[in-house]
Short mmCIF file of C-alpha atoms and ligand atoms in Angstrom, two decimals:
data_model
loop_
_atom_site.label_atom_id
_atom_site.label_comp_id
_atom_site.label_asym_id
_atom_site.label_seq_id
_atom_site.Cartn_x
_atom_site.Cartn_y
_atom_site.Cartn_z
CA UNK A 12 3.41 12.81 -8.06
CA UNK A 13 5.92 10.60 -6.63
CA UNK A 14 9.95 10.80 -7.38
CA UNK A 15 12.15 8.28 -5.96
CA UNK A 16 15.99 8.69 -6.72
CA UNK A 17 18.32 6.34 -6.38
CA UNK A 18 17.00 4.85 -3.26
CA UNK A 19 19.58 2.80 -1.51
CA UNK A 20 18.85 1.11 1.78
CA UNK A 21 21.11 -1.78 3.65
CA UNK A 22 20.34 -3.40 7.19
CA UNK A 23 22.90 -4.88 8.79
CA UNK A 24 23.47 -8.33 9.19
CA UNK A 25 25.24 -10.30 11.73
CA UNK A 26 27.74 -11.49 9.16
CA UNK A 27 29.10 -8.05 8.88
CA UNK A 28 28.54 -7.16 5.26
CA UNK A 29 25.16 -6.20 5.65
CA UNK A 30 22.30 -6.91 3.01
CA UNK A 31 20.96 -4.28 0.28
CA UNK A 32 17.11 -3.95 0.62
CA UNK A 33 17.14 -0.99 -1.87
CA UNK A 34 20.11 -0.71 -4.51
CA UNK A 35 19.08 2.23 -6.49
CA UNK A 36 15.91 2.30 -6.89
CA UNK A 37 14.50 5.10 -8.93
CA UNK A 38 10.81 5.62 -9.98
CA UNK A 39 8.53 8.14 -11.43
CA UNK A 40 4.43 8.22 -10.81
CA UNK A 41 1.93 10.55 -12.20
CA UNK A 42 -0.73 11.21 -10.04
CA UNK A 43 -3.41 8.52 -11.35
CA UNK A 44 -0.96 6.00 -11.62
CA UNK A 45 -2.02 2.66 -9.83
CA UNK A 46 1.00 0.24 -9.69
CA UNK A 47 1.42 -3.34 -8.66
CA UNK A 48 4.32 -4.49 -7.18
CA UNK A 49 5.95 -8.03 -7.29
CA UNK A 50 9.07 -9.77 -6.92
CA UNK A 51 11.09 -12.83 -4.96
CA UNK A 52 10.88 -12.87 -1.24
CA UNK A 53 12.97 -10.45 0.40
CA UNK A 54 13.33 -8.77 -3.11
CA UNK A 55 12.82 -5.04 -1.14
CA UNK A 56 8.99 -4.46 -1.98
CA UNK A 57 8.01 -3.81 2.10
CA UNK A 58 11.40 -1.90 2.48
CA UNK A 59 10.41 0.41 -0.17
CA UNK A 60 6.91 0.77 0.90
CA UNK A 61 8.84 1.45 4.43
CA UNK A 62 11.11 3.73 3.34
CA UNK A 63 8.62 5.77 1.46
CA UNK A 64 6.53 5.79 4.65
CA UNK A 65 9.98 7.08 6.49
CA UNK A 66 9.37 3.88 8.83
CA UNK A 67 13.08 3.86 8.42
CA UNK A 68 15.39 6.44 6.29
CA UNK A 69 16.93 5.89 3.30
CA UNK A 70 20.84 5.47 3.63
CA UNK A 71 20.76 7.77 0.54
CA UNK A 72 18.56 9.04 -2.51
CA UNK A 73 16.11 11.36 -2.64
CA UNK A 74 11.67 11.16 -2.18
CA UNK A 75 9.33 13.73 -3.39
CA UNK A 76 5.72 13.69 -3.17
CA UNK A 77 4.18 15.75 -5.22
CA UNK A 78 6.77 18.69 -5.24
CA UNK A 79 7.78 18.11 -1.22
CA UNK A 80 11.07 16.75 -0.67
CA UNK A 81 9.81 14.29 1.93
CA UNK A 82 13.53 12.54 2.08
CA UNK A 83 14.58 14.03 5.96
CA UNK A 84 10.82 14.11 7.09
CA UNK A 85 10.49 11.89 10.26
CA UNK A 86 7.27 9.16 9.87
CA UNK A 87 4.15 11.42 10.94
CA UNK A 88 5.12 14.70 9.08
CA UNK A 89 4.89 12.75 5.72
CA UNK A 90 1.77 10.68 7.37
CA UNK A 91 -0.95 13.47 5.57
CA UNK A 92 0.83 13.04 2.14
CA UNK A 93 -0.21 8.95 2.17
CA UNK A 94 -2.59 6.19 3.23
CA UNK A 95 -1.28 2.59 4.05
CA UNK A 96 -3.03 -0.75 4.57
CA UNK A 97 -1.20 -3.39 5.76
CA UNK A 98 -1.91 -7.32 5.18
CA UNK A 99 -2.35 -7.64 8.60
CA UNK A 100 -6.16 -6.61 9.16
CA UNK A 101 -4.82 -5.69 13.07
CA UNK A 102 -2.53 -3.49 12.05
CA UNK A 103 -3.89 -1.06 10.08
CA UNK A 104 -6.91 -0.05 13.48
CA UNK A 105 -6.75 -0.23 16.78
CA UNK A 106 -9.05 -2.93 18.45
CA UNK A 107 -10.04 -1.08 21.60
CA UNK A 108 -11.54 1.95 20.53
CA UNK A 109 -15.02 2.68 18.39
CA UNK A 110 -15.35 2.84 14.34
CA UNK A 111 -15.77 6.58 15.11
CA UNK A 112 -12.65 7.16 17.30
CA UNK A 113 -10.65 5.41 14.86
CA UNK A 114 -11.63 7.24 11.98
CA UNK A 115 -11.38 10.46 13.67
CA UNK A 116 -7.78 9.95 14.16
CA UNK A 117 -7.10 8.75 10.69
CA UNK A 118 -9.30 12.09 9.63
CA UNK A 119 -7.31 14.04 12.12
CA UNK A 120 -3.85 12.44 10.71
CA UNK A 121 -1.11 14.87 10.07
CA UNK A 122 -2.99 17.95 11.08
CA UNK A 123 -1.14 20.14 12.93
CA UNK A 124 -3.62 20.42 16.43
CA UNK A 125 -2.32 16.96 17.24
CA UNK A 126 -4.57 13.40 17.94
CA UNK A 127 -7.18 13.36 19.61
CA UNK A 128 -10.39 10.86 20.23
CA UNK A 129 -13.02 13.35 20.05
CA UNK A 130 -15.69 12.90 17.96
CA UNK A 131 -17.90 16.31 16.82
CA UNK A 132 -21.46 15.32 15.20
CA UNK A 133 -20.17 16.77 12.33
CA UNK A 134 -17.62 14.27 11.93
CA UNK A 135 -19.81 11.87 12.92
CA UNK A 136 -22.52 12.30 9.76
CA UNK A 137 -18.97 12.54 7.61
CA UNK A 138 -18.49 8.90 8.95
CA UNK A 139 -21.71 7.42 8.59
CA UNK A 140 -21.96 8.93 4.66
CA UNK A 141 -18.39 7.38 4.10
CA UNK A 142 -18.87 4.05 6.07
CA UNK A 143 -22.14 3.39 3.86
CA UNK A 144 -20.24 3.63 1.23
CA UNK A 145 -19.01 0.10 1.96
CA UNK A 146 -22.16 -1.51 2.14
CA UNK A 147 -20.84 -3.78 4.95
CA UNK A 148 -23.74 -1.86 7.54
CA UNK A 149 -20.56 -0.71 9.78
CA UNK A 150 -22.61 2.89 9.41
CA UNK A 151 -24.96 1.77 12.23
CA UNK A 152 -22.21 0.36 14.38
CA UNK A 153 -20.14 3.35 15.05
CA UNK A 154 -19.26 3.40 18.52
CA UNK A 155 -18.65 -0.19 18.54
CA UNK A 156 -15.02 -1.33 19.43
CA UNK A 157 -13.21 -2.58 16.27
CA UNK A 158 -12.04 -5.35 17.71
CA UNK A 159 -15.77 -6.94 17.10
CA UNK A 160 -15.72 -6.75 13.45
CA UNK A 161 -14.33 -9.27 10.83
CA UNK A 162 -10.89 -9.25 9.59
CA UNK A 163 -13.02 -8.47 6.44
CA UNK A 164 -14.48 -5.19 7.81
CA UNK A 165 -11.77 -4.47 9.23
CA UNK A 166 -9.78 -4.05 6.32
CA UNK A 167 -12.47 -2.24 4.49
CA UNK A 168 -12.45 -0.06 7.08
CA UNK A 169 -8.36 0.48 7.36
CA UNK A 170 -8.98 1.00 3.38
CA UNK A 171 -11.44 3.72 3.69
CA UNK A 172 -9.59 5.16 6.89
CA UNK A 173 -6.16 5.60 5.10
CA UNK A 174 -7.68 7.54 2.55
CA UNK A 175 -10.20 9.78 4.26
CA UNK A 176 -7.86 12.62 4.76
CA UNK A 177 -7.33 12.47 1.08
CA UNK A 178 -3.38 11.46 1.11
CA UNK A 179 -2.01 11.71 -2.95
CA UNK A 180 -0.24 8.23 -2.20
CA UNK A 181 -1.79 5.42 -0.76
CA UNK A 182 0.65 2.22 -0.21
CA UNK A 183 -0.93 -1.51 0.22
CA UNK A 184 1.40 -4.22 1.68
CA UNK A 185 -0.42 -7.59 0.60
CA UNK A 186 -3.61 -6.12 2.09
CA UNK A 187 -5.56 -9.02 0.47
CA UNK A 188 -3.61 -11.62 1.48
CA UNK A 189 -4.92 -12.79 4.85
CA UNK A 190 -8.11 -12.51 3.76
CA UNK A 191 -10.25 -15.73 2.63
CA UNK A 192 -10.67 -15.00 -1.32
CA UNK A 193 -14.27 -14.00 -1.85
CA UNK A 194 -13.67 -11.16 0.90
CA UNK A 195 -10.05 -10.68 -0.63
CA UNK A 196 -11.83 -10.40 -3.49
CA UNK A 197 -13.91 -8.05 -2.48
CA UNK A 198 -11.23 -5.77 -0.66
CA UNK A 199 -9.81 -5.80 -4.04
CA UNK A 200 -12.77 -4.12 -6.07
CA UNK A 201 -13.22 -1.50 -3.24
CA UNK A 202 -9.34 -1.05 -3.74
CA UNK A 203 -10.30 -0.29 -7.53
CA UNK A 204 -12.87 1.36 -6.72
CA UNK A 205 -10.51 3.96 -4.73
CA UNK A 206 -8.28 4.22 -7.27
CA UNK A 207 -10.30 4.80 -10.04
CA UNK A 208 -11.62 8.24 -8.46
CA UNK A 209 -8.49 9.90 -9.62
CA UNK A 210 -5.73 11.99 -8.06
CA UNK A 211 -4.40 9.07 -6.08
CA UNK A 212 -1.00 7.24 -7.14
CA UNK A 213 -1.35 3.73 -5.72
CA UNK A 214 1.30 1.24 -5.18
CA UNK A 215 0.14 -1.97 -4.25
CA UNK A 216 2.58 -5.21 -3.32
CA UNK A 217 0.74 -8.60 -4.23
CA UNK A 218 1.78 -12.10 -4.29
CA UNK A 219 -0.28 -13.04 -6.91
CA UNK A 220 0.99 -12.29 -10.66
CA UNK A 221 -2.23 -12.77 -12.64
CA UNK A 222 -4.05 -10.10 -10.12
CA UNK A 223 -0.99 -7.51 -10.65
CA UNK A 224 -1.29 -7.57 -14.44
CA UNK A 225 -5.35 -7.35 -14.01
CA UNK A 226 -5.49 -4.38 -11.89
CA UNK A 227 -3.99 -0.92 -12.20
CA UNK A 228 -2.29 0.50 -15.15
CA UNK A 229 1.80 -0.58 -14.49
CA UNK A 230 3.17 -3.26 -12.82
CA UNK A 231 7.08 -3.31 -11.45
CA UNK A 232 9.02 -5.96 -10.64
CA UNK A 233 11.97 -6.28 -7.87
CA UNK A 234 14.12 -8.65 -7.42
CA UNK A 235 17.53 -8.31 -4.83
CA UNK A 236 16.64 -4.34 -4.13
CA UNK A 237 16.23 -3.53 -7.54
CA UNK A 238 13.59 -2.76 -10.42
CA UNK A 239 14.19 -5.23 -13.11
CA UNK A 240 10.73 -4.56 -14.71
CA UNK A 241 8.34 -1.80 -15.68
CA UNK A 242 5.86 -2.26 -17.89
CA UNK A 243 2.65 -0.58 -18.72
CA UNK A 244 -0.07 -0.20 -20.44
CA UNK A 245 -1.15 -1.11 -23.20
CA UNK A 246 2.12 -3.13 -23.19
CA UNK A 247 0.74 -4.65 -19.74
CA UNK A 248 -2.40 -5.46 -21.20
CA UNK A 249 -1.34 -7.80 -23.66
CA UNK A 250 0.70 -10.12 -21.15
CA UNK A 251 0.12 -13.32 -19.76
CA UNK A 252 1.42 -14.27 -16.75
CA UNK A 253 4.03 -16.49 -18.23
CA UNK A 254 5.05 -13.51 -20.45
CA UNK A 255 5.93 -11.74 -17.11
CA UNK A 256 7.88 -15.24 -15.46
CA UNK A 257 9.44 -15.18 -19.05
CA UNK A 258 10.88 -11.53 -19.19
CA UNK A 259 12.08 -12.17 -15.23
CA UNK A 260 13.80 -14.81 -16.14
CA UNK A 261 15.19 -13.33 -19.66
CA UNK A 262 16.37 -10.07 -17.65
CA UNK A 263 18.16 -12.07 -14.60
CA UNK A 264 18.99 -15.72 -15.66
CA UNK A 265 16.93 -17.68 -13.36
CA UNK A 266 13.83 -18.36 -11.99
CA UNK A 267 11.36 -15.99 -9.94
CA UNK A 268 11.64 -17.89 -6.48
CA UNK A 269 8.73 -16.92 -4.41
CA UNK A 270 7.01 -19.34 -2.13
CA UNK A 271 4.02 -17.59 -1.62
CA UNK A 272 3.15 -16.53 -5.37
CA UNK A 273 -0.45 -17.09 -6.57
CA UNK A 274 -0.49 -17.58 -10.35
CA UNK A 275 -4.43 -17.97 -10.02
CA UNK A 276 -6.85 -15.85 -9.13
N1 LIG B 54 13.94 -4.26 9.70
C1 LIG B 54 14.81 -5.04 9.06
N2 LIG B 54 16.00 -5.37 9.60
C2 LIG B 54 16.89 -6.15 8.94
N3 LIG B 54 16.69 -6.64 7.70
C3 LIG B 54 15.53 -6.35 7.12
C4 LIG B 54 14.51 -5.54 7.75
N4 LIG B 54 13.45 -5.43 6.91
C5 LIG B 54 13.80 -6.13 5.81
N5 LIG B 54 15.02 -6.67 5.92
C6 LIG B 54 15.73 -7.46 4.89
O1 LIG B 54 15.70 -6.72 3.68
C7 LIG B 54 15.43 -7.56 2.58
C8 LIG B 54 14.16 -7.09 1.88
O2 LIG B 54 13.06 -7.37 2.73
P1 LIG B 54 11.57 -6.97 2.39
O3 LIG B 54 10.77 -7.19 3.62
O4 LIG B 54 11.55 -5.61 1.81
O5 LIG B 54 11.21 -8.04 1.26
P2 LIG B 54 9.84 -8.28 0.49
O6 LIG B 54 10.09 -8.08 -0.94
O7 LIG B 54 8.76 -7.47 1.11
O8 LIG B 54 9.61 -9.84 0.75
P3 LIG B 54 8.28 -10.68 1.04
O9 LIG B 54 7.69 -10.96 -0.29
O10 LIG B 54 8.79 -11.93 1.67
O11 LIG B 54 7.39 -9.87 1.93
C9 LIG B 54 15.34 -8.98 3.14
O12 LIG B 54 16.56 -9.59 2.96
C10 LIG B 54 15.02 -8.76 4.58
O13 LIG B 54 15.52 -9.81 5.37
MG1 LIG B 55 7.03 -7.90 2.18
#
């Protein structure tokens, strides 16, 4: 489903040397596989959401996604192949225009006739059926500007727009993480949800270690650019979350330092 080879990626720094994001970084997901994703700060999980994305290229390596080589795409050819939600609830919908209009372009994403904000009655039953889905009510407030809903909604509805075109890859940056925990919790189970309809491979970045081991089937973990653990199930099911500080610390000789990990849930 997805192949990454070898993935290296380095941004400059003003020292001169420059800093390696991504230092190899190879990884193989079947198409129901939902993955969490932790590590130190600055250990390369957003770059390699990023680079996936082809929000920046890959100095070198190779991405397929599911059979396409995706590696010399530009951004918004590979934008049909994947969903993303973001942990910013602005980021992921644009404030000013309607439910509708916003889901029509994430509907319309990657086909070839280009964007556009029109919204055909068709489309807008398709909306309503899907928004209901959420049970939030947003179904009777489609032509309301999105800048009126919670950053609650709001997410729910980035969720449900970055898979409505029905990507094989959907990518989640933290997208709990600004959210107050009963509605982070509850982002979380329609994230499940999602995932457990099959023929999606998720990878999801979260802060918090005992949520990564409870959700999804794998969990990696980075550290300086590189993978320095992959487990799954039913390994994964067994561990604790001090098994998982215990093999990061066996596998690099120190401590995970992260000052925003959540060992609770
Ligand atoms: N656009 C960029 N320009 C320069 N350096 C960058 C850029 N994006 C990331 N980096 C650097 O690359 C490294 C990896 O950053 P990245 O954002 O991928 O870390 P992360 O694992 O997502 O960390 P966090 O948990 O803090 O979100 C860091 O050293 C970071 O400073
Ligand atoms: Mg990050």
């Amino acid at each position: 489903m997805l192949e990454l080879r070898s993935l290296c990626k380095k941004f400059q720094t003003s020292t001169g040397n420059g800093r390696m994001a991504l230092n190899n970084v190879t990884l193989s997901l079947q198409p129901n596989d939902f993955v969490t994703i932790i590590g130190s700060n600055g250990a390369g999980k957003s770059t390699l959401l990023n680079v996936i994305a082809g929000v920046f290229p890959a100095d070198s390596g190779q991405i397929v996604i599911d059979g396409e080589d995706v590696t010399s795409l530009p951004e918004h050819r590979r934008a049909s192949l994947m969903g993303r939600v973001f942990q910013d609830p602005m980021q992921g919908t644009a404030g000013s225009m309607s439910i509708e209009e916003n889901m029509a372009m994430a509907y319309k994403r990657g086909m070839r006739r280009g964007l556009s904000k029109g919204v055909s009655v068709k489309h807008r039953d398709f909306f309503r059926e899907k928004l209901a889905t959420l049970g939030l009510g947003l179904e009777d407030r489609l032509q309301e500007p999105v800048k009126l809903l919670s950053g609650g909604q709001r997410q729910a509805l980035a969720l449900l727009m970055a898979t409505l075109s029905r990507p094989k890859l959907l990518l989640l940056d933290e997208h709990t993480a600004a959210l107050d925990p009963r509605t982070a919790q509850e982002i979380q189970e329609l994230t499940n949800e999602i995932a457990g309809r099959g023929n999606l491979a998720v990878l999801m970045v979260t802060h918090n270690l005992r949520l990564a081991l409870s959700v999804g089937t794998r969990t990696i973990m980075m550290h300086e650019g590189e993978i320095v653990l992959d487990v799954s199930d039913p390994e994964r099911s067994e561990m604790t979350v001090s098994d998982l500080l215990k093999r990061f610390h066996d596998a690099r000789g120190e401590q995970l330092s992260d000052d925003r990990i959540l060992l609770e849930v």
